[in-house]
mmCIF file of C-alpha atoms in Angstrom:
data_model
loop_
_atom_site.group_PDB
_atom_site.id
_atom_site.type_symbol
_atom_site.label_atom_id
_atom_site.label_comp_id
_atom_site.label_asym_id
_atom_site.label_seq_id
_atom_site.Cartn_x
_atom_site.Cartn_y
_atom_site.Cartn_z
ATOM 1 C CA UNK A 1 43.785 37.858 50.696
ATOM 2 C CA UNK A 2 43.519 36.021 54.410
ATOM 3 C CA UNK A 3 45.721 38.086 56.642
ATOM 4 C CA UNK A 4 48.233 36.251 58.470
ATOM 5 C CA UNK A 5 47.379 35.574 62.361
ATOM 6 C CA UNK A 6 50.087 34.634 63.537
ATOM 7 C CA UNK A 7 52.002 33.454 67.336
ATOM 8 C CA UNK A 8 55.221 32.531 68.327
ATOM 9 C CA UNK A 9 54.683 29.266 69.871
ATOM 10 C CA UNK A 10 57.238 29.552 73.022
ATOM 11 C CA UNK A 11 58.132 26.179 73.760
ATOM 12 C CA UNK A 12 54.798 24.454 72.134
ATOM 13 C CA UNK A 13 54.458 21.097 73.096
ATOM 14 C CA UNK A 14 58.351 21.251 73.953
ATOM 15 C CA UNK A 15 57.787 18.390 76.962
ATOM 16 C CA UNK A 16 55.893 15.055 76.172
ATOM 17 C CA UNK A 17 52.413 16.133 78.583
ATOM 18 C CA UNK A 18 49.547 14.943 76.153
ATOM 19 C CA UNK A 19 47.007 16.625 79.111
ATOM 20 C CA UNK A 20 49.006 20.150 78.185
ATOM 21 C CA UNK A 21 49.056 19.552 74.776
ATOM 22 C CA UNK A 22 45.681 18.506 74.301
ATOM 23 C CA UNK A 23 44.432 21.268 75.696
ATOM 24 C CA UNK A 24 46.891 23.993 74.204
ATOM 25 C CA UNK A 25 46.346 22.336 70.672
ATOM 26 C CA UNK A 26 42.724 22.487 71.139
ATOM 27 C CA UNK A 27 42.670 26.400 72.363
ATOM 28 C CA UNK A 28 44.776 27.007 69.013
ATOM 29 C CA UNK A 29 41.942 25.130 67.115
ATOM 30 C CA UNK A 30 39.800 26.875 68.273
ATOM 31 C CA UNK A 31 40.990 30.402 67.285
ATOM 32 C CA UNK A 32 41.608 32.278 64.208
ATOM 33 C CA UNK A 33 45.544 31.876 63.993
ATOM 34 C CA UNK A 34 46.793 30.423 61.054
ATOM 35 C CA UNK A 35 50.079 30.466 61.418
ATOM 36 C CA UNK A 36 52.479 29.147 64.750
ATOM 37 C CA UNK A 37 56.346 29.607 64.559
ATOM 38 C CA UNK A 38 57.604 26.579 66.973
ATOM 39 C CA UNK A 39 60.414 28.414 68.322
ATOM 40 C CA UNK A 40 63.082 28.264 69.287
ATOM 41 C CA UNK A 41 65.242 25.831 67.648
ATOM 42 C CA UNK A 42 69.089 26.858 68.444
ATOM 43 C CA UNK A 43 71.774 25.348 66.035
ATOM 44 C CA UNK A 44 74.919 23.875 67.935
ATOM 45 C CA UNK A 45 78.510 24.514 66.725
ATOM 46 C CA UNK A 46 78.814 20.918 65.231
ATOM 47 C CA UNK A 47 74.903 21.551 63.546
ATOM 48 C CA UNK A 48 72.904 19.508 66.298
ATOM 49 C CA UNK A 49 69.883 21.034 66.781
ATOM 50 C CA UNK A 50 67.527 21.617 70.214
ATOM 51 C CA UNK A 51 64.498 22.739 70.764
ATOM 52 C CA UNK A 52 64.036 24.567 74.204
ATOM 53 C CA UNK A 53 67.202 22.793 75.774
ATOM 54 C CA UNK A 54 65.641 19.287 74.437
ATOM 55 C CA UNK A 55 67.719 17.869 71.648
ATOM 56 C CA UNK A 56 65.694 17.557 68.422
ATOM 57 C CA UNK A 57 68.260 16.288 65.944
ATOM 58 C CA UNK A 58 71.913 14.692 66.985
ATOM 59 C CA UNK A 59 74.167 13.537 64.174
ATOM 60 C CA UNK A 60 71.593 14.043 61.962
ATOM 61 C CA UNK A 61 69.095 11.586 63.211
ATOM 62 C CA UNK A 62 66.031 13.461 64.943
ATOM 63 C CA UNK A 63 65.458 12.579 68.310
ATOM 64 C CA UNK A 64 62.561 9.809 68.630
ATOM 65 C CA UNK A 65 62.019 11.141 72.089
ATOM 66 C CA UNK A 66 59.336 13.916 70.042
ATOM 67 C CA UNK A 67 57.907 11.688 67.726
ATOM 68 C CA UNK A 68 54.680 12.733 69.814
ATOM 69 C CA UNK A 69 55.199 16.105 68.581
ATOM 70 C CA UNK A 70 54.308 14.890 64.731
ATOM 71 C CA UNK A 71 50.929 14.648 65.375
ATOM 72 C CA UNK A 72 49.857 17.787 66.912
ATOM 73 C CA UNK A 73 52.401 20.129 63.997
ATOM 74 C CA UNK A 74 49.858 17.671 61.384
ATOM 75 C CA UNK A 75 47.069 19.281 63.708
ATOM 76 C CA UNK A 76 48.159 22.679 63.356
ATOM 77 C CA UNK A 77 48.731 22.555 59.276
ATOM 78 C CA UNK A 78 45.327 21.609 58.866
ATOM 79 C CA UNK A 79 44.280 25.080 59.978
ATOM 80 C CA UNK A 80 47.348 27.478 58.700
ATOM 81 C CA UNK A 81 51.175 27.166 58.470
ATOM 82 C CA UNK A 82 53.673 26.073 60.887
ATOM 83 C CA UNK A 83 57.334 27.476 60.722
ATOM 84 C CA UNK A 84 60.207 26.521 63.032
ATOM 85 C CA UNK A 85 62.285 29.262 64.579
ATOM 86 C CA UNK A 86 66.222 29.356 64.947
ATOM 87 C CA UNK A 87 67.071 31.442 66.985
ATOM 88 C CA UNK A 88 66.583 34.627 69.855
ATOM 89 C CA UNK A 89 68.121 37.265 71.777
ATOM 90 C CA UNK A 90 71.747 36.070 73.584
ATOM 91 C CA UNK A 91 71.760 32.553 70.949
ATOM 92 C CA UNK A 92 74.783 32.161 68.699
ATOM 93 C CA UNK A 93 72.957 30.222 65.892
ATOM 94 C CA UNK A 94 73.363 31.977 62.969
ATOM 95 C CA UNK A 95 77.110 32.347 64.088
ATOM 96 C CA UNK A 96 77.615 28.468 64.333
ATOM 97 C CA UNK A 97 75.178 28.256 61.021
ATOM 98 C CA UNK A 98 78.167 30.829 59.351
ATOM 99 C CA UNK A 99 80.648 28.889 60.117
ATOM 100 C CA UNK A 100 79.272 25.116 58.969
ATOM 101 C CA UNK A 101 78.173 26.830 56.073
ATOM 102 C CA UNK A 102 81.678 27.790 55.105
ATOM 103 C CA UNK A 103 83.084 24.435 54.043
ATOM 104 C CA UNK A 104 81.404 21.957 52.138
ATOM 105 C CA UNK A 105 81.639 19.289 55.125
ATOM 106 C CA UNK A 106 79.735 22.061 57.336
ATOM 107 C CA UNK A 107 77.411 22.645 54.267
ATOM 108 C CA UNK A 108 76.542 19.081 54.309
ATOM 109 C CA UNK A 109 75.753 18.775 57.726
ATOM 110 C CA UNK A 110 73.398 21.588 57.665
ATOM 111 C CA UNK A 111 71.486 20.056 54.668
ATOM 112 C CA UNK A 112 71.306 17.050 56.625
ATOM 113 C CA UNK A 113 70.528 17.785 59.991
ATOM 114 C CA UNK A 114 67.129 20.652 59.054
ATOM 115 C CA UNK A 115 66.518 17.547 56.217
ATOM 116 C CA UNK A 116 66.214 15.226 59.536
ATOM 117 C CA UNK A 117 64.138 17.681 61.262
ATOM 118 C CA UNK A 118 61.130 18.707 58.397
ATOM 119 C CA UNK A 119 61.256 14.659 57.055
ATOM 120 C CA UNK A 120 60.090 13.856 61.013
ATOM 121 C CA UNK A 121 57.820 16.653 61.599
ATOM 122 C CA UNK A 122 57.179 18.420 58.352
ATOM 123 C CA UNK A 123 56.290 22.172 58.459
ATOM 124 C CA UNK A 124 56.061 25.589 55.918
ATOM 125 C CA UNK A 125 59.963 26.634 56.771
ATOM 126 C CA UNK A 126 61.953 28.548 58.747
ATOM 127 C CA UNK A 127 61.761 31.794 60.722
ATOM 128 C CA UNK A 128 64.922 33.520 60.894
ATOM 129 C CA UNK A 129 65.431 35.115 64.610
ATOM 130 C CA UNK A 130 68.400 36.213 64.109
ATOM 131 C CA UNK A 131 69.839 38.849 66.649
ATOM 132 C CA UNK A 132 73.461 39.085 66.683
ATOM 133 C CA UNK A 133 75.618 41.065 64.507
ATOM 134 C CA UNK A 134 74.687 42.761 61.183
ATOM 135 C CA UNK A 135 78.120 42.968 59.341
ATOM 136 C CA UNK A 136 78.749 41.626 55.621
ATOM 137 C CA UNK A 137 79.753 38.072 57.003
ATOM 138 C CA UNK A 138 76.058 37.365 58.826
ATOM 139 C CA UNK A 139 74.217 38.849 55.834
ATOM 140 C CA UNK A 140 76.244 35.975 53.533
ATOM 141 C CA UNK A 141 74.853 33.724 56.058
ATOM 142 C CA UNK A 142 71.789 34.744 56.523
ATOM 143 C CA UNK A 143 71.606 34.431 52.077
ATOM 144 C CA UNK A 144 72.975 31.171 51.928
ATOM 145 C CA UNK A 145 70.575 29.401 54.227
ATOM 146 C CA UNK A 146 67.976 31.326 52.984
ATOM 147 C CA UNK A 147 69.559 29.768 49.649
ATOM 148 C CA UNK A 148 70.178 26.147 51.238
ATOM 149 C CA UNK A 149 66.413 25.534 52.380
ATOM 150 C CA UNK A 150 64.745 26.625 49.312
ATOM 151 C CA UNK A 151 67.218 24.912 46.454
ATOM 152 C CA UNK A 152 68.305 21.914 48.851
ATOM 153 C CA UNK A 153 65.107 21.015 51.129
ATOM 154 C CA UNK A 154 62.067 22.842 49.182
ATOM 155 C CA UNK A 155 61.648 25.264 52.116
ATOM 156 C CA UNK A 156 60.220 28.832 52.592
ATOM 157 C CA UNK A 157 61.627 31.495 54.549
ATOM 158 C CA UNK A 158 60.306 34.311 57.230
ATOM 159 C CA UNK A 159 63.063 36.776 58.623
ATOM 160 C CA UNK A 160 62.105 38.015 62.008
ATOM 161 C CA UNK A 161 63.762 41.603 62.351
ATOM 162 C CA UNK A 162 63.790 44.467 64.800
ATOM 163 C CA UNK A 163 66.496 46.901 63.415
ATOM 164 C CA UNK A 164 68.830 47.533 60.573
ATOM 165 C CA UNK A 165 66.430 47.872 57.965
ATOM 166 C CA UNK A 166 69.423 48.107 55.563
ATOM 167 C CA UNK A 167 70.690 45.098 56.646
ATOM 168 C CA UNK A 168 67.273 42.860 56.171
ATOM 169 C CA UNK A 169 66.739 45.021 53.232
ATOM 170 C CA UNK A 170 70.563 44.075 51.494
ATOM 171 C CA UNK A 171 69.526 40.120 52.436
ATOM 172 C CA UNK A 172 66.146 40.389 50.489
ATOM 173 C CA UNK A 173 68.041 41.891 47.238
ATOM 174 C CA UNK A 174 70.728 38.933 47.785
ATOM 175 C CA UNK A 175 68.330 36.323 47.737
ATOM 176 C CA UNK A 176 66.880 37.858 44.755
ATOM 177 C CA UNK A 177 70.127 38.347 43.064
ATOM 178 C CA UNK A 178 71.000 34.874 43.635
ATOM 179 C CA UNK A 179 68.014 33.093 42.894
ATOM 180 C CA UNK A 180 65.773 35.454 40.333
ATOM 181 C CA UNK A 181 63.301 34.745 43.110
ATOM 182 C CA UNK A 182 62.566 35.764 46.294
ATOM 183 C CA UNK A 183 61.932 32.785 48.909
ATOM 184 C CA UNK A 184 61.760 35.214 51.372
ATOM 185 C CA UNK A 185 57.869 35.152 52.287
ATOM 186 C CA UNK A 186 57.434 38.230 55.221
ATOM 187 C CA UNK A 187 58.824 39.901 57.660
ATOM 188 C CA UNK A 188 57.721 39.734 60.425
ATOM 189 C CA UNK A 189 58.683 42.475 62.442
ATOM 190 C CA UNK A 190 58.974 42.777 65.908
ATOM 191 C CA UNK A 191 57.271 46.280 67.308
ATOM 192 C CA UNK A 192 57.870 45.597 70.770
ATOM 193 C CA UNK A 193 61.108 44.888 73.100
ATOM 194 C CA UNK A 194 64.001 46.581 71.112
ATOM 195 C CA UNK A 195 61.487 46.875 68.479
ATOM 196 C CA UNK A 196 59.193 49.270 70.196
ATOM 197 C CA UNK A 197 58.450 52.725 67.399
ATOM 198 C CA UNK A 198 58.696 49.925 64.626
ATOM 199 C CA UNK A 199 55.561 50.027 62.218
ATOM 200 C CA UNK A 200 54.529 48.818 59.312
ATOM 201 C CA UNK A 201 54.556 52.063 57.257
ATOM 202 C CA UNK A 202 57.969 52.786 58.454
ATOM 203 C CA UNK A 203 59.218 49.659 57.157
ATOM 204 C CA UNK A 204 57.273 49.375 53.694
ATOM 205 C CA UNK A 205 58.645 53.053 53.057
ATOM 206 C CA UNK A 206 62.077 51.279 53.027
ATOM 207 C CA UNK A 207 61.178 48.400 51.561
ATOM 208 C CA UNK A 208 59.546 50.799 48.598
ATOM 209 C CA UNK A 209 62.370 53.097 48.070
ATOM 210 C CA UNK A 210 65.449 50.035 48.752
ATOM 211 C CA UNK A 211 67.561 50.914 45.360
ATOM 212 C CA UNK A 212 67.615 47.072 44.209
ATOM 213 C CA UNK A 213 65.084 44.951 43.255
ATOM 214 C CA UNK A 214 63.452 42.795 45.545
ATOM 215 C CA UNK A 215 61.850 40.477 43.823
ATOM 216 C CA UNK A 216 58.522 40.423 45.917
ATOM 217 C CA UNK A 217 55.496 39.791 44.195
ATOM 218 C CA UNK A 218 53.109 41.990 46.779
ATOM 219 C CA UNK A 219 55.059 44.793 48.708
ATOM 220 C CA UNK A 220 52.041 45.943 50.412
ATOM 221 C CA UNK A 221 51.615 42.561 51.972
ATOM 222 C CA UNK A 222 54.881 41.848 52.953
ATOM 223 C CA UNK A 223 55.151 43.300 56.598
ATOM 224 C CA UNK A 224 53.121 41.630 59.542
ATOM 225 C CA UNK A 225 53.578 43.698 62.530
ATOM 226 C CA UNK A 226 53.763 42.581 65.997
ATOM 227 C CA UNK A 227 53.319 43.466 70.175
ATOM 228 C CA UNK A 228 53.390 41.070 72.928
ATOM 229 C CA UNK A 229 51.400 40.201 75.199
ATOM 230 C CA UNK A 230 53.025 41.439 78.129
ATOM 231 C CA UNK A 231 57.010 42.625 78.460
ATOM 232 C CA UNK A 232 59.522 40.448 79.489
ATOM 233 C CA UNK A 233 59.444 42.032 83.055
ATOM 234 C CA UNK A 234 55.546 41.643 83.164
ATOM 235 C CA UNK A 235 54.837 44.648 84.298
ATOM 236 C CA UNK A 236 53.129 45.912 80.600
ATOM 237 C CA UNK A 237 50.489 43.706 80.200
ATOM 238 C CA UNK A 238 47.856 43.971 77.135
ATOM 239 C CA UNK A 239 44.636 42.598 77.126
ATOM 240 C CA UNK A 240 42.770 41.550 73.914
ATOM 241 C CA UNK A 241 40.912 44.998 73.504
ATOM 242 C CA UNK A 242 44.008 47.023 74.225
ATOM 243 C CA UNK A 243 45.727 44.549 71.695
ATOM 244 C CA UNK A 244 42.892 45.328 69.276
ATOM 245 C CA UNK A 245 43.579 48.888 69.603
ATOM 246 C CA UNK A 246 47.233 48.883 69.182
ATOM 247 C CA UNK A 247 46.966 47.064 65.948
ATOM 248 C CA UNK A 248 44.169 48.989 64.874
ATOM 249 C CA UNK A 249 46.458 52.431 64.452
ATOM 250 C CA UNK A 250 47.082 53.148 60.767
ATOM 251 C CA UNK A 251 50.569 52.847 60.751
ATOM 252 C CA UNK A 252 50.141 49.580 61.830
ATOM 253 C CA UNK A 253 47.132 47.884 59.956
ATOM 254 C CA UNK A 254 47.392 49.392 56.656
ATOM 255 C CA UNK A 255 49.330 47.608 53.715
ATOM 256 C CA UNK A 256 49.735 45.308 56.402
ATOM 257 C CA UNK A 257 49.826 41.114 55.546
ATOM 258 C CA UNK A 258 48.444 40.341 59.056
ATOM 259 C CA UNK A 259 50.078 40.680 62.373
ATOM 260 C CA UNK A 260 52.036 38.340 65.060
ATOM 261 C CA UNK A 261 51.680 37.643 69.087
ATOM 262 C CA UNK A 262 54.594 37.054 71.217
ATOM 263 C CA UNK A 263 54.054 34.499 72.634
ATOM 264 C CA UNK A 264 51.541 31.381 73.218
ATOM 265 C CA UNK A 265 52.709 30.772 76.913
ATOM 266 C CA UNK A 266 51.882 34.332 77.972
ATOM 267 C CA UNK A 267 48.433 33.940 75.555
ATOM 268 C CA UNK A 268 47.632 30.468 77.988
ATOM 269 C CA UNK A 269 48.392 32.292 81.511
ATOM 270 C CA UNK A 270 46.981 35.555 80.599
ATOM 271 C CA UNK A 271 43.240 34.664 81.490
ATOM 272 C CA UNK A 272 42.070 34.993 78.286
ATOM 273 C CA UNK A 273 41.861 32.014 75.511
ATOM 274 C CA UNK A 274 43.471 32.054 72.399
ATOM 275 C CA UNK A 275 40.650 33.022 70.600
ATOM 276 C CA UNK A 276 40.108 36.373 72.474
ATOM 277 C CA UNK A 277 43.862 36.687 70.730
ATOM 278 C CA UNK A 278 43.702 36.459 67.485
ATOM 279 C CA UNK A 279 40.260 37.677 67.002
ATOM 280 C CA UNK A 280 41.753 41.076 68.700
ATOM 281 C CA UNK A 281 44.434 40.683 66.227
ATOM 282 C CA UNK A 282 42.055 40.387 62.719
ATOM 283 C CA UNK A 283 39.537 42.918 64.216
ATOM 284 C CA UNK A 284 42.709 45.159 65.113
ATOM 285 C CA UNK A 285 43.957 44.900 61.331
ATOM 286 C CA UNK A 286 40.423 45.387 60.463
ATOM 287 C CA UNK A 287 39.749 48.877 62.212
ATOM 288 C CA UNK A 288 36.769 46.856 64.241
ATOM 289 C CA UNK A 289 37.230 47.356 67.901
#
């Protein structure tokens, strides 16, 4: 099986600048990642979507405004998958999501607004960034648009998690329970930031000994782990060799699915291309530095 190479695509081709664009979609191209999250997509209390601050989908017409972004997603699918991602540290998305999801009216919205947003720029799914509160109410929420995209809109899942195994865990097994399948494809795990000790054999030794079934078809290739390239502060910075070698540790690479950058816009100031990336991160998985 390919490994997933994956980035988070911070604000890709977020502002209509076909010379940045160009260039960023060509760098991506050019590389071995075959799979960019588009994030982040936050979800308003009335289920208007933005992307970045720019609204993407209003009443549940998408904005025309980013019909230029159609074009370069197309790009990307040639060469992998593209996901959008809803939500990030300090958002309130899945909270407004919980609450239009409890009425049928809200329910409706939902279904139409993300059906406005994948009919204009069509893409694998949804990553789920989801980083504020891990009580029963969220985990309903998190299963019922998990629920919503696949039965309603034909549409995959990622979940994007950094603690509460448990929690994650209990969704995957609700999903299952629900469904008798699991449209859950990965996780992919965040090992840096509030993630930092997370590894992939930490996480598939709960994922092996969760006490209800699962429903995924390959356990072992579930997990894509994940560094950035440099801290939110900037002062930890990690080139591609030192990214090789951090994904090259055992605990990381094996029974691993692939592996994930944060994020594109410290990949395109960080001196190196995007190739020098994602080759780090397949010879990393491969023990090959």
């Amino acid at each position: 099986m390919t490994p997933i190479i994956e980035a988070f695509g911070n604000g890709l081709f977020g502002a209509n600048d076909s010379a940045t664009n160009d260039q960023q979609l060509s760098e991506l191209q050019a590389s071995p990642f075959n799979s960019i999250i588009l994030w982040s997509v936050h979800v308003q209390p009335n289920g208007d979507l933005t992307y970045n601050g720019t609204p993407l989908v209003t009443g549940g017409t998408f904005n025309a405004d980013l019909n230029y972004m159609t074009p370069y997603v197309a790009a990307l699918r040639q060469q992998g998958e593209v996901w959008w991602g809803v939500g990030s540290y300090g958002a309130t998305d899945f909270q407004n999501l919980g609450a239009l999801l409890s009425t049928p009216a809200g329910t409706a919205t939902v279904t139409k607004t993300f059906a406005a947003l994948f009919d204009a720029i069509p893409a694998e799914g949804v990553d789920f960034d989801m980083e504020e509160s891990y009580g029963p109410d969220m985990q309903n929420t998190i299963v019922q648009f998990t629920l919503l995209l696949a039965q309603s809109l034909n549409l995959k899942s990622t979940y994007c998690p950094y603690l509460f195994e448990n929690f994650w865990l209990g969704c995957l097994a609700d999903v299952y329970a629900s469904a008798g399948q699991q449209y859950v494809q990965r996780f992919n795990l965040q090992c840096y930031a509030g993630g930092t000790g997370n590894t992939t054999a930490s996480w598939l030794s709960a994922l092996q000994s969760y006490g209800n079934p699962l429903g995924i078809p390959d356990v072992n290739a579930f997990i894509l782990p994940s560094n950035w390239v440099q801290s939110d502060d900037g002062t930890q910075k990690y080139t591609p060799a030192q990214t090789c070698a951090f994904f090259s540790d055992p605990n990381m690479r094996q029974n691993a699915g692939g592996a994930f950058l944060w994020n594109t816009s410290e990949i395109f100031s960080s001196g190196y291309t995007a190739s020098d990336y994602a080759t780090a991160l397949v010879n990393g998985l491969a023990d090959q530095c």
